[in-house]
Amino acid sequence: MDIVTFEKICKIYGENENQIYALKDVDLTVRKGEVLAVVGASGSGKSTLLHIMGGVDAPSSGRVIVDDKDISRLKDEEMSVFRRRKIGFVFQSYHLIPVLTVEENIQMPILLDHRKPDKEYIEQVVEILGLQDRRNHLPNQLSGGQQQRVAIARALANRPTLVLADEPTGALDSKTGEEVMVLLRDSVKKLNQTLVLITHNIDLAREADRMIKLVDGQIVE
């Protein structure tokens, strides 16, 4: 089953002779349960691809289908609800709220959606990511690797269909980055989710099920 389908996706910035293609006629499918790595030089269109896939940005043309829904046709409010319930984001910067504990940070997106956290499921996520003894800690009491684990737990807490990670190990040293990548990949596999990640680290990308390379807004391999 395909969880993501891009059909002739273009993203254009500027007008007339100043037009720049961030993405050009991109066709792509991502299978349910797959871990897909996206690599490419800075400016190749990687982040644009991820933002369009997550409904943060809209394509200039083409169709984006996520979990059988054409998100390129959704209105802003519908898109916001879809993002909250279907997509988990992990960024290079952890974006944790400093005055909230680990547990509160993890549950926050669910509470903002006016839903009740599934405590049994969140307990499973916390256990997989090794955060059992850090529940009541504040972010400034954690190492960088631990903060990224909390960010991953927060992304997984609402049972997203799709997890999108933009350079999730970029702010970490290589050893910690490798550990976080293993945890992220193993977590989505155990929880039957799908992961698309951007990374400059080819060694980490090779740990994915599949790797694609973007050059000047087009998939070349």
Short mmCIF file of C-alpha atoms in Angstrom, two decimals:
data_model
loop_
_atom_site.label_atom_id
_atom_site.label_comp_id
_atom_site.label_asym_id
_atom_site.label_seq_id
_atom_site.Cartn_x
_atom_site.Cartn_y
_atom_site.Cartn_z
CA MET A 1 0.00 0.00 0.00
CA ASP A 2 1.30 3.47 -0.90
CA ILE A 3 1.08 5.97 1.94
CA VAL A 4 2.43 8.93 -0.09
CA THR A 5 2.08 9.68 -3.81
CA PHE A 6 3.55 12.69 -5.60
CA GLU A 7 2.18 13.25 -9.11
CA LYS A 8 4.17 15.74 -11.23
CA ILE A 9 4.87 18.00 -8.29
CA CYS A 10 6.36 21.41 -9.08
CA LYS A 11 7.23 24.17 -6.64
CA ILE A 12 8.14 27.49 -8.19
CA TYR A 13 9.38 30.62 -6.45
CA GLY A 14 9.42 34.02 -8.17
CA GLU A 15 7.75 35.10 -11.39
CA ASN A 16 8.55 35.32 -15.12
CA GLU A 17 12.31 35.44 -15.76
CA ASN A 18 12.96 35.25 -12.00
CA GLN A 19 11.28 31.87 -11.61
CA ILE A 20 13.21 29.23 -9.70
CA TYR A 21 12.10 25.60 -9.55
CA ALA A 22 12.58 24.16 -6.06
CA LEU A 23 10.91 20.95 -7.32
CA LYS A 24 10.27 20.06 -10.95
CA ASP A 25 7.89 17.32 -12.12
CA VAL A 26 8.60 15.06 -9.15
CA ASP A 27 6.88 11.66 -9.16
CA LEU A 28 7.36 9.65 -5.99
CA THR A 29 5.63 6.92 -3.99
CA VAL A 30 6.35 5.87 -0.42
CA ARG A 31 5.10 2.51 0.78
CA LYS A 32 3.42 1.99 4.15
CA GLY A 33 6.00 0.92 6.73
CA GLU A 34 8.92 2.07 4.60
CA VAL A 35 11.91 4.09 5.83
CA LEU A 36 12.93 6.43 2.99
CA ALA A 37 16.04 8.63 3.11
CA VAL A 38 16.28 11.76 0.94
CA VAL A 39 19.77 13.06 0.22
CA GLY A 40 21.17 15.89 -1.88
CA ALA A 41 23.20 19.07 -1.69
CA SER A 42 21.92 22.23 0.01
CA GLY A 43 19.36 23.86 -2.24
CA SER A 44 18.47 20.63 -4.04
CA GLY A 45 14.84 20.74 -2.88
CA LYS A 46 14.95 18.27 0.02
CA SER A 47 13.25 20.46 2.62
CA THR A 48 10.70 21.69 0.08
CA LEU A 49 9.79 18.08 -0.71
CA LEU A 50 9.36 17.30 3.00
CA HIS A 51 7.31 20.44 3.65
CA ILE A 52 4.94 19.67 0.77
CA MET A 53 4.63 16.07 1.92
CA GLY A 54 3.69 17.29 5.39
CA GLY A 55 1.24 19.91 4.18
CA VAL A 56 3.35 22.76 5.57
CA ASP A 57 3.76 24.15 2.04
CA ALA A 58 1.60 23.75 -1.07
CA PRO A 59 2.86 22.73 -4.52
CA SER A 60 2.62 25.13 -7.44
CA SER A 61 1.19 22.27 -9.50
CA GLY A 62 0.61 18.53 -9.24
CA ARG A 63 -1.14 16.31 -6.70
CA VAL A 64 -0.04 15.14 -3.25
CA ILE A 65 -1.86 12.13 -1.82
CA VAL A 66 -1.17 11.11 1.78
CA ASP A 67 -3.03 8.19 3.35
CA ASP A 68 -5.55 8.17 0.46
CA LYS A 69 -6.36 11.89 0.83
CA ASP A 70 -5.46 14.53 -1.76
CA ILE A 71 -3.96 17.07 0.65
CA SER A 72 -3.21 19.53 -2.16
CA ARG A 73 -6.96 20.26 -2.22
CA LEU A 74 -7.48 20.75 1.51
CA LYS A 75 -8.37 24.15 2.95
CA ASP A 76 -6.11 25.62 5.64
CA GLU A 77 -8.22 24.50 8.60
CA GLU A 78 -8.67 21.00 7.17
CA MET A 79 -4.93 20.80 6.53
CA SER A 80 -4.13 21.83 10.10
CA VAL A 81 -6.33 19.05 11.50
CA PHE A 82 -4.86 16.52 9.04
CA ARG A 83 -1.29 17.47 10.03
CA ARG A 84 -2.01 17.18 13.75
CA ARG A 85 -3.61 13.75 13.42
CA LYS A 86 -1.72 12.07 10.59
CA ILE A 87 1.81 13.51 10.51
CA GLY A 88 4.63 13.63 13.06
CA PHE A 89 7.52 16.06 12.58
CA VAL A 90 11.07 15.70 13.89
CA PHE A 91 13.46 18.59 13.26
CA GLN A 92 17.16 19.28 13.78
CA SER A 93 16.16 21.78 16.50
CA TYR A 94 14.21 19.99 19.19
CA HIS A 95 11.54 22.72 19.72
CA LEU A 96 10.80 21.51 23.25
CA ILE A 97 8.94 23.86 25.60
CA PRO A 98 11.44 24.65 28.37
CA VAL A 99 8.90 25.00 31.22
CA LEU A 100 7.22 21.65 30.48
CA THR A 101 8.46 18.26 31.65
CA VAL A 102 9.38 15.47 29.26
CA GLU A 103 5.96 13.85 29.69
CA GLU A 104 4.14 17.16 29.19
CA ASN A 105 6.15 17.93 26.04
CA ILE A 106 5.30 14.51 24.61
CA GLN A 107 1.57 14.87 25.29
CA MET A 108 1.27 18.54 24.27
CA PRO A 109 0.25 18.08 20.56
CA ILE A 110 -2.53 15.69 21.55
CA LEU A 111 -3.87 18.04 24.22
CA LEU A 112 -3.76 20.97 21.78
CA ASP A 113 -5.98 18.87 19.52
CA HIS A 114 -8.45 18.54 22.42
CA ARG A 115 -8.00 14.80 22.61
CA LYS A 116 -7.16 12.48 25.48
CA PRO A 117 -3.68 10.90 25.34
CA ASP A 118 -3.57 7.12 25.00
CA LYS A 119 -1.45 6.50 28.09
CA GLU A 120 -0.77 2.85 27.29
CA TYR A 121 0.49 3.71 23.82
CA ILE A 122 2.59 6.65 25.07
CA GLU A 123 4.07 4.37 27.71
CA GLN A 124 5.15 2.05 24.89
CA VAL A 125 6.76 4.95 23.00
CA VAL A 126 8.55 6.18 26.14
CA GLU A 127 9.86 2.67 26.82
CA ILE A 128 11.08 2.14 23.25
CA LEU A 129 12.99 5.44 23.40
CA GLY A 130 14.43 4.79 26.85
CA LEU A 131 12.88 7.80 28.57
CA GLN A 132 11.20 6.04 31.51
CA ASP A 133 13.42 7.71 34.13
CA ARG A 134 13.30 11.14 32.49
CA ARG A 135 9.54 11.77 32.55
CA ASN A 136 9.66 14.59 35.12
CA HIS A 137 12.85 16.23 33.86
CA LEU A 138 12.82 19.61 32.15
CA PRO A 139 14.56 19.95 28.75
CA ASN A 140 17.55 21.80 30.24
CA GLN A 141 18.19 18.78 32.46
CA LEU A 142 18.69 16.52 29.41
CA SER A 143 21.55 15.92 27.00
CA GLY A 144 21.14 16.76 23.32
CA GLY A 145 20.52 13.12 22.47
CA GLN A 146 17.88 12.81 25.18
CA GLN A 147 16.15 15.99 24.00
CA GLN A 148 16.00 14.58 20.47
CA ARG A 149 14.49 11.37 21.84
CA VAL A 150 11.78 13.46 23.51
CA ALA A 151 11.16 15.24 20.20
CA ILE A 152 10.82 11.85 18.50
CA ALA A 153 8.44 10.61 21.21
CA ARG A 154 6.34 13.75 20.76
CA ALA A 155 6.18 13.13 17.00
CA LEU A 156 5.09 9.52 17.53
CA ALA A 157 2.64 10.17 20.39
CA ASN A 158 -0.42 10.90 18.25
CA ARG A 159 0.00 7.65 16.26
CA PRO A 160 0.84 9.43 12.99
CA THR A 161 0.55 7.62 9.70
CA LEU A 162 3.67 9.40 8.46
CA VAL A 163 6.77 10.63 10.34
CA LEU A 164 8.86 13.32 8.63
CA ALA A 165 12.36 14.02 9.94
CA ASP A 166 14.47 16.95 8.71
CA GLU A 167 18.14 16.40 9.62
CA PRO A 168 17.13 14.76 12.93
CA THR A 169 20.76 14.06 13.91
CA GLY A 170 22.30 17.26 12.51
CA ALA A 171 22.84 18.89 15.92
CA LEU A 172 24.32 15.76 17.51
CA ASP A 173 27.79 14.24 17.56
CA SER A 174 28.26 11.26 15.26
CA LYS A 175 27.94 8.56 17.95
CA THR A 176 24.80 10.07 19.49
CA GLY A 177 23.42 10.71 16.01
CA GLU A 178 23.80 7.06 15.08
CA GLU A 179 22.06 6.00 18.30
CA VAL A 180 19.16 8.40 17.70
CA MET A 181 18.81 7.23 14.09
CA VAL A 182 18.61 3.59 15.20
CA LEU A 183 15.97 4.50 17.81
CA LEU A 184 13.95 6.51 15.28
CA ARG A 185 14.04 3.77 12.65
CA ASP A 186 13.29 0.98 15.14
CA SER A 187 10.47 2.97 16.74
CA VAL A 188 8.55 3.53 13.51
CA LYS A 189 9.06 -0.11 12.54
CA LYS A 190 7.74 -1.39 15.88
CA LEU A 191 4.79 1.02 15.77
CA ASN A 192 4.00 0.23 12.11
CA GLN A 193 4.55 3.79 10.91
CA THR A 194 6.28 5.24 7.84
CA LEU A 195 9.39 7.44 7.99
CA VAL A 196 10.77 9.89 5.44
CA LEU A 197 13.96 11.61 6.53
CA ILE A 198 16.38 14.16 5.14
CA THR A 199 20.04 13.72 5.97
CA HIS A 200 23.44 14.83 4.72
CA ASN A 201 24.95 11.73 6.32
CA ILE A 202 25.19 9.03 3.64
CA ASP A 203 26.05 6.37 6.22
CA LEU A 204 22.80 7.09 8.08
CA ALA A 205 20.88 7.21 4.80
CA ARG A 206 22.11 3.72 3.94
CA GLU A 207 20.37 2.45 7.09
CA ALA A 208 17.02 3.25 5.44
CA ASP A 209 15.04 0.78 3.33
CA ARG A 210 15.50 3.03 0.29
CA MET A 211 17.41 6.17 -0.58
CA ILE A 212 16.66 8.80 -3.23
CA LYS A 213 18.87 11.69 -4.36
CA LEU A 214 17.63 15.12 -5.35
CA VAL A 215 19.56 17.41 -7.71
CA ASP A 216 18.13 20.80 -8.69
CA GLY A 217 14.63 19.79 -7.64
CA GLN A 218 14.55 16.46 -9.51
CA ILE A 219 15.05 12.86 -8.41
CA VAL A 220 18.14 11.55 -10.17
CA GLU A 221 18.57 8.18 -8.49
#
